[in-house]
Amino acid sequence: MPTTTGDAPADPRAHLRADCSRCTGLCCVAPAFAASADFALDKPAGTPCPNLRADDGCGIHGALRERGFAGCAVFDCFGAGQHVTRVLHPGEHWRDGPATARSVFAAFTAARALHEVLWHLAEALDLHGDGPLRAELEAAQRDVEHLAQAPAGVDTTAQRHRVGPLLERVSLLARATEAGVGRELRGADL
């Protein structure tokens, strides 16, 4: 969890913000891409994108959209890339061999899902303030933070389902206090 320095509170989401300079290009290798409006090509999971350079940077970063990689321009790992690279697998690189690659990719996939849940919990805590669900939100945040320290093998779908109803309750409370709110728009084509 983030700490405070001096009198200024720490950014509770600092560790959930992507820092590509501290990663090994995991989002360019671990997930699969399907040729679509977001990706110019099919790429199997665990295969490096052809635009990934040897230094783990993107060879077309400045022209992602123009080159057909809009999905890359909007992808957010929620800090999972640097977490896996610097905390869970320090000194290891997915290029070190197939066993290391499998381990790193599994950790990245799970950490990314857990970090997304943590982002939503942090947003809910901001939105909810000192409301009646604060203790539950903080407990859920601690639990998911703990899981993110050893994410391989964690059932991330189960974690989303566990936290989802709590986030929904926060959402309902927030919408109940907004003027003019009351219509249920879940699933609506807006």
JSON list of N, CA and C in Angstrom, two decimals, residues 1-2 11-18 22 77-80 82-83 115 118-119 122 141 145 148-149:
[
{"chain": "A", "resi": 1, "resn": "MET", "atom": "N", "xyz": [0.84, -1.18, 0.00]},
{"chain": "A", "resi": 1, "resn": "MET", "atom": "CA", "xyz": [0.00, 0.00, 0.00]},
{"chain": "A", "resi": 1, "resn": "MET", "atom": "C", "xyz": [0.88, 1.24, 0.00]},
{"chain": "A", "resi": 2, "resn": "PRO", "atom": "N", "xyz": [0.41, 2.32, -0.61]},
{"chain": "A", "resi": 2, "resn": "PRO", "atom": "CA", "xyz": [1.17, 3.56, -0.64]},
{"chain": "A", "resi": 2, "resn": "PRO", "atom": "C", "xyz": [1.32, 4.14, 0.76]},
{"chain": "A", "resi": 11, "resn": "ASP", "atom": "N", "xyz": [-0.49, 9.33, -3.12]},
{"chain": "A", "resi": 11, "resn": "ASP", "atom": "CA", "xyz": [-1.49, 9.00, -4.13]},
{"chain": "A", "resi": 11, "resn": "ASP", "atom": "C", "xyz": [-1.84, 7.52, -3.92]},
{"chain": "A", "resi": 12, "resn": "PRO", "atom": "N", "xyz": [-3.07, 7.21, -3.51]},
{"chain": "A", "resi": 12, "resn": "PRO", "atom": "CA", "xyz": [-3.41, 5.81, -3.24]},
{"chain": "A", "resi": 12, "resn": "PRO", "atom": "C", "xyz": [-3.41, 4.94, -4.49]},
{"chain": "A", "resi": 13, "resn": "ARG", "atom": "N", "xyz": [-3.35, 5.56, -5.65]},
{"chain": "A", "resi": 13, "resn": "ARG", "atom": "CA", "xyz": [-3.33, 4.80, -6.90]},
{"chain": "A", "resi": 13, "resn": "ARG", "atom": "C", "xyz": [-1.97, 4.81, -7.58]},
{"chain": "A", "resi": 14, "resn": "ALA", "atom": "N", "xyz": [-0.94, 5.35, -6.94]},
{"chain": "A", "resi": 14, "resn": "ALA", "atom": "CA", "xyz": [0.37, 5.46, -7.58]},
{"chain": "A", "resi": 14, "resn": "ALA", "atom": "C", "xyz": [0.86, 4.10, -8.08]},
{"chain": "A", "resi": 15, "resn": "HIS", "atom": "N", "xyz": [0.70, 3.07, -7.29]},
{"chain": "A", "resi": 15, "resn": "HIS", "atom": "CA", "xyz": [1.17, 1.74, -7.69]},
{"chain": "A", "resi": 15, "resn": "HIS", "atom": "C", "xyz": [0.24, 1.08, -8.72]},
{"chain": "A", "resi": 16, "resn": "LEU", "atom": "N", "xyz": [-0.88, 1.73, -9.01]},
{"chain": "A", "resi": 16, "resn": "LEU", "atom": "CA", "xyz": [-1.83, 1.20, -10.00]},
{"chain": "A", "resi": 16, "resn": "LEU", "atom": "C", "xyz": [-1.76, 1.96, -11.32]},
{"chain": "A", "resi": 17, "resn": "ARG", "atom": "N", "xyz": [-0.79, 2.85, -11.44]},
{"chain": "A", "resi": 17, "resn": "ARG", "atom": "CA", "xyz": [-0.60, 3.59, -12.70]},
{"chain": "A", "resi": 17, "resn": "ARG", "atom": "C", "xyz": [0.53, 2.93, -13.48]},
{"chain": "A", "resi": 18, "resn": "ALA", "atom": "N", "xyz": [0.27, 2.67, -14.74]},
{"chain": "A", "resi": 18, "resn": "ALA", "atom": "CA", "xyz": [1.27, 2.01, -15.59]},
{"chain": "A", "resi": 18, "resn": "ALA", "atom": "C", "xyz": [2.51, 2.87, -15.72]},
{"chain": "A", "resi": 22, "resn": "ARG", "atom": "N", "xyz": [9.38, 0.87, -16.51]},
{"chain": "A", "resi": 22, "resn": "ARG", "atom": "CA", "xyz": [9.78, -0.07, -15.46]},
{"chain": "A", "resi": 22, "resn": "ARG", "atom": "C", "xyz": [9.24, -1.48, -15.73]},
{"chain": "A", "resi": 77, "resn": "CYS", "atom": "N", "xyz": [-2.55, -1.46, -17.96]},
{"chain": "A", "resi": 77, "resn": "CYS", "atom": "CA", "xyz": [-2.25, -2.64, -17.13]},
{"chain": "A", "resi": 77, "resn": "CYS", "atom": "C", "xyz": [-2.46, -2.35, -15.65]},
{"chain": "A", "resi": 78, "resn": "PHE", "atom": "N", "xyz": [-2.81, -1.11, -15.31]},
{"chain": "A", "resi": 78, "resn": "PHE", "atom": "CA", "xyz": [-3.03, -0.71, -13.92]},
{"chain": "A", "resi": 78, "resn": "PHE", "atom": "C", "xyz": [-1.80, -1.00, -13.05]},
{"chain": "A", "resi": 79, "resn": "GLY", "atom": "N", "xyz": [-0.62, -0.81, -13.63]},
{"chain": "A", "resi": 79, "resn": "GLY", "atom": "CA", "xyz": [0.62, -0.98, -12.88]},
{"chain": "A", "resi": 79, "resn": "GLY", "atom": "C", "xyz": [1.07, -2.43, -12.73]},
{"chain": "A", "resi": 80, "resn": "ALA", "atom": "N", "xyz": [0.35, -3.36, -13.33]},
{"chain": "A", "resi": 80, "resn": "ALA", "atom": "CA", "xyz": [0.71, -4.78, -13.19]},
{"chain": "A", "resi": 80, "resn": "ALA", "atom": "C", "xyz": [2.05, -5.08, -13.87]},
{"chain": "A", "resi": 82, "resn": "GLN", "atom": "N", "xyz": [4.87, -3.24, -14.21]},
{"chain": "A", "resi": 82, "resn": "GLN", "atom": "CA", "xyz": [6.04, -2.94, -13.36]},
{"chain": "A", "resi": 82, "resn": "GLN", "atom": "C", "xyz": [6.00, -3.74, -12.06]},
{"chain": "A", "resi": 83, "resn": "HIS", "atom": "N", "xyz": [4.81, -4.08, -11.57]},
{"chain": "A", "resi": 83, "resn": "HIS", "atom": "CA", "xyz": [4.71, -4.89, -10.36]},
{"chain": "A", "resi": 83, "resn": "HIS", "atom": "C", "xyz": [5.32, -6.27, -10.61]},
{"chain": "A", "resi": 115, "resn": "HIS", "atom": "N", "xyz": [-5.19, -5.79, -10.17]},
{"chain": "A", "resi": 115, "resn": "HIS", "atom": "CA", "xyz": [-4.93, -4.34, -10.10]},
{"chain": "A", "resi": 115, "resn": "HIS", "atom": "C", "xyz": [-6.12, -3.54, -10.62]},
{"chain": "A", "resi": 118, "resn": "LEU", "atom": "N", "xyz": [-8.43, -3.41, -7.79]},
{"chain": "A", "resi": 118, "resn": "LEU", "atom": "CA", "xyz": [-7.92, -2.44, -6.82]},
{"chain": "A", "resi": 118, "resn": "LEU", "atom": "C", "xyz": [-8.21, -1.01, -7.25]},
{"chain": "A", "resi": 119, "resn": "TRP", "atom": "N", "xyz": [-8.11, -0.74, -8.54]},
{"chain": "A", "resi": 119, "resn": "TRP", "atom": "CA", "xyz": [-8.43, 0.61, -9.05]},
{"chain": "A", "resi": 119, "resn": "TRP", "atom": "C", "xyz": [-9.89, 0.95, -8.75]},
{"chain": "A", "resi": 122, "resn": "ALA", "atom": "N", "xyz": [-10.34, 1.65, -5.09]},
{"chain": "A", "resi": 122, "resn": "ALA", "atom": "CA", "xyz": [-9.82, 2.98, -4.73]},
{"chain": "A", "resi": 122, "resn": "ALA", "atom": "C", "xyz": [-10.81, 4.07, -5.17]},
{"chain": "A", "resi": 141, "resn": "GLN", "atom": "N", "xyz": [-10.10, -4.14, -0.14]},
{"chain": "A", "resi": 141, "resn": "GLN", "atom": "CA", "xyz": [-8.85, -3.62, -0.72]},
{"chain": "A", "resi": 141, "resn": "GLN", "atom": "C", "xyz": [-7.64, -4.34, -0.13]},
{"chain": "A", "resi": 145, "resn": "GLU", "atom": "N", "xyz": [-5.10, -6.61, -2.31]},
{"chain": "A", "resi": 145, "resn": "GLU", "atom": "CA", "xyz": [-3.68, -6.24, -2.28]},
{"chain": "A", "resi": 145, "resn": "GLU", "atom": "C", "xyz": [-2.84, -7.45, -1.89]},
{"chain": "A", "resi": 148, "resn": "ALA", "atom": "N", "xyz": [-2.56, -9.84, -4.74]},
{"chain": "A", "resi": 148, "resn": "ALA", "atom": "CA", "xyz": [-1.71, -9.31, -5.81]},
{"chain": "A", "resi": 148, "resn": "ALA", "atom": "C", "xyz": [-0.23, -9.53, -5.53]},
{"chain": "A", "resi": 149, "resn": "GLN", "atom": "N", "xyz": [0.12, -9.85, -4.29]},
{"chain": "A", "resi": 149, "resn": "GLN", "atom": "CA", "xyz": [1.52, -10.12, -3.96]},
{"chain": "A", "resi": 149, "resn": "GLN", "atom": "C", "xyz": [1.97, -11.50, -4.41]}
]
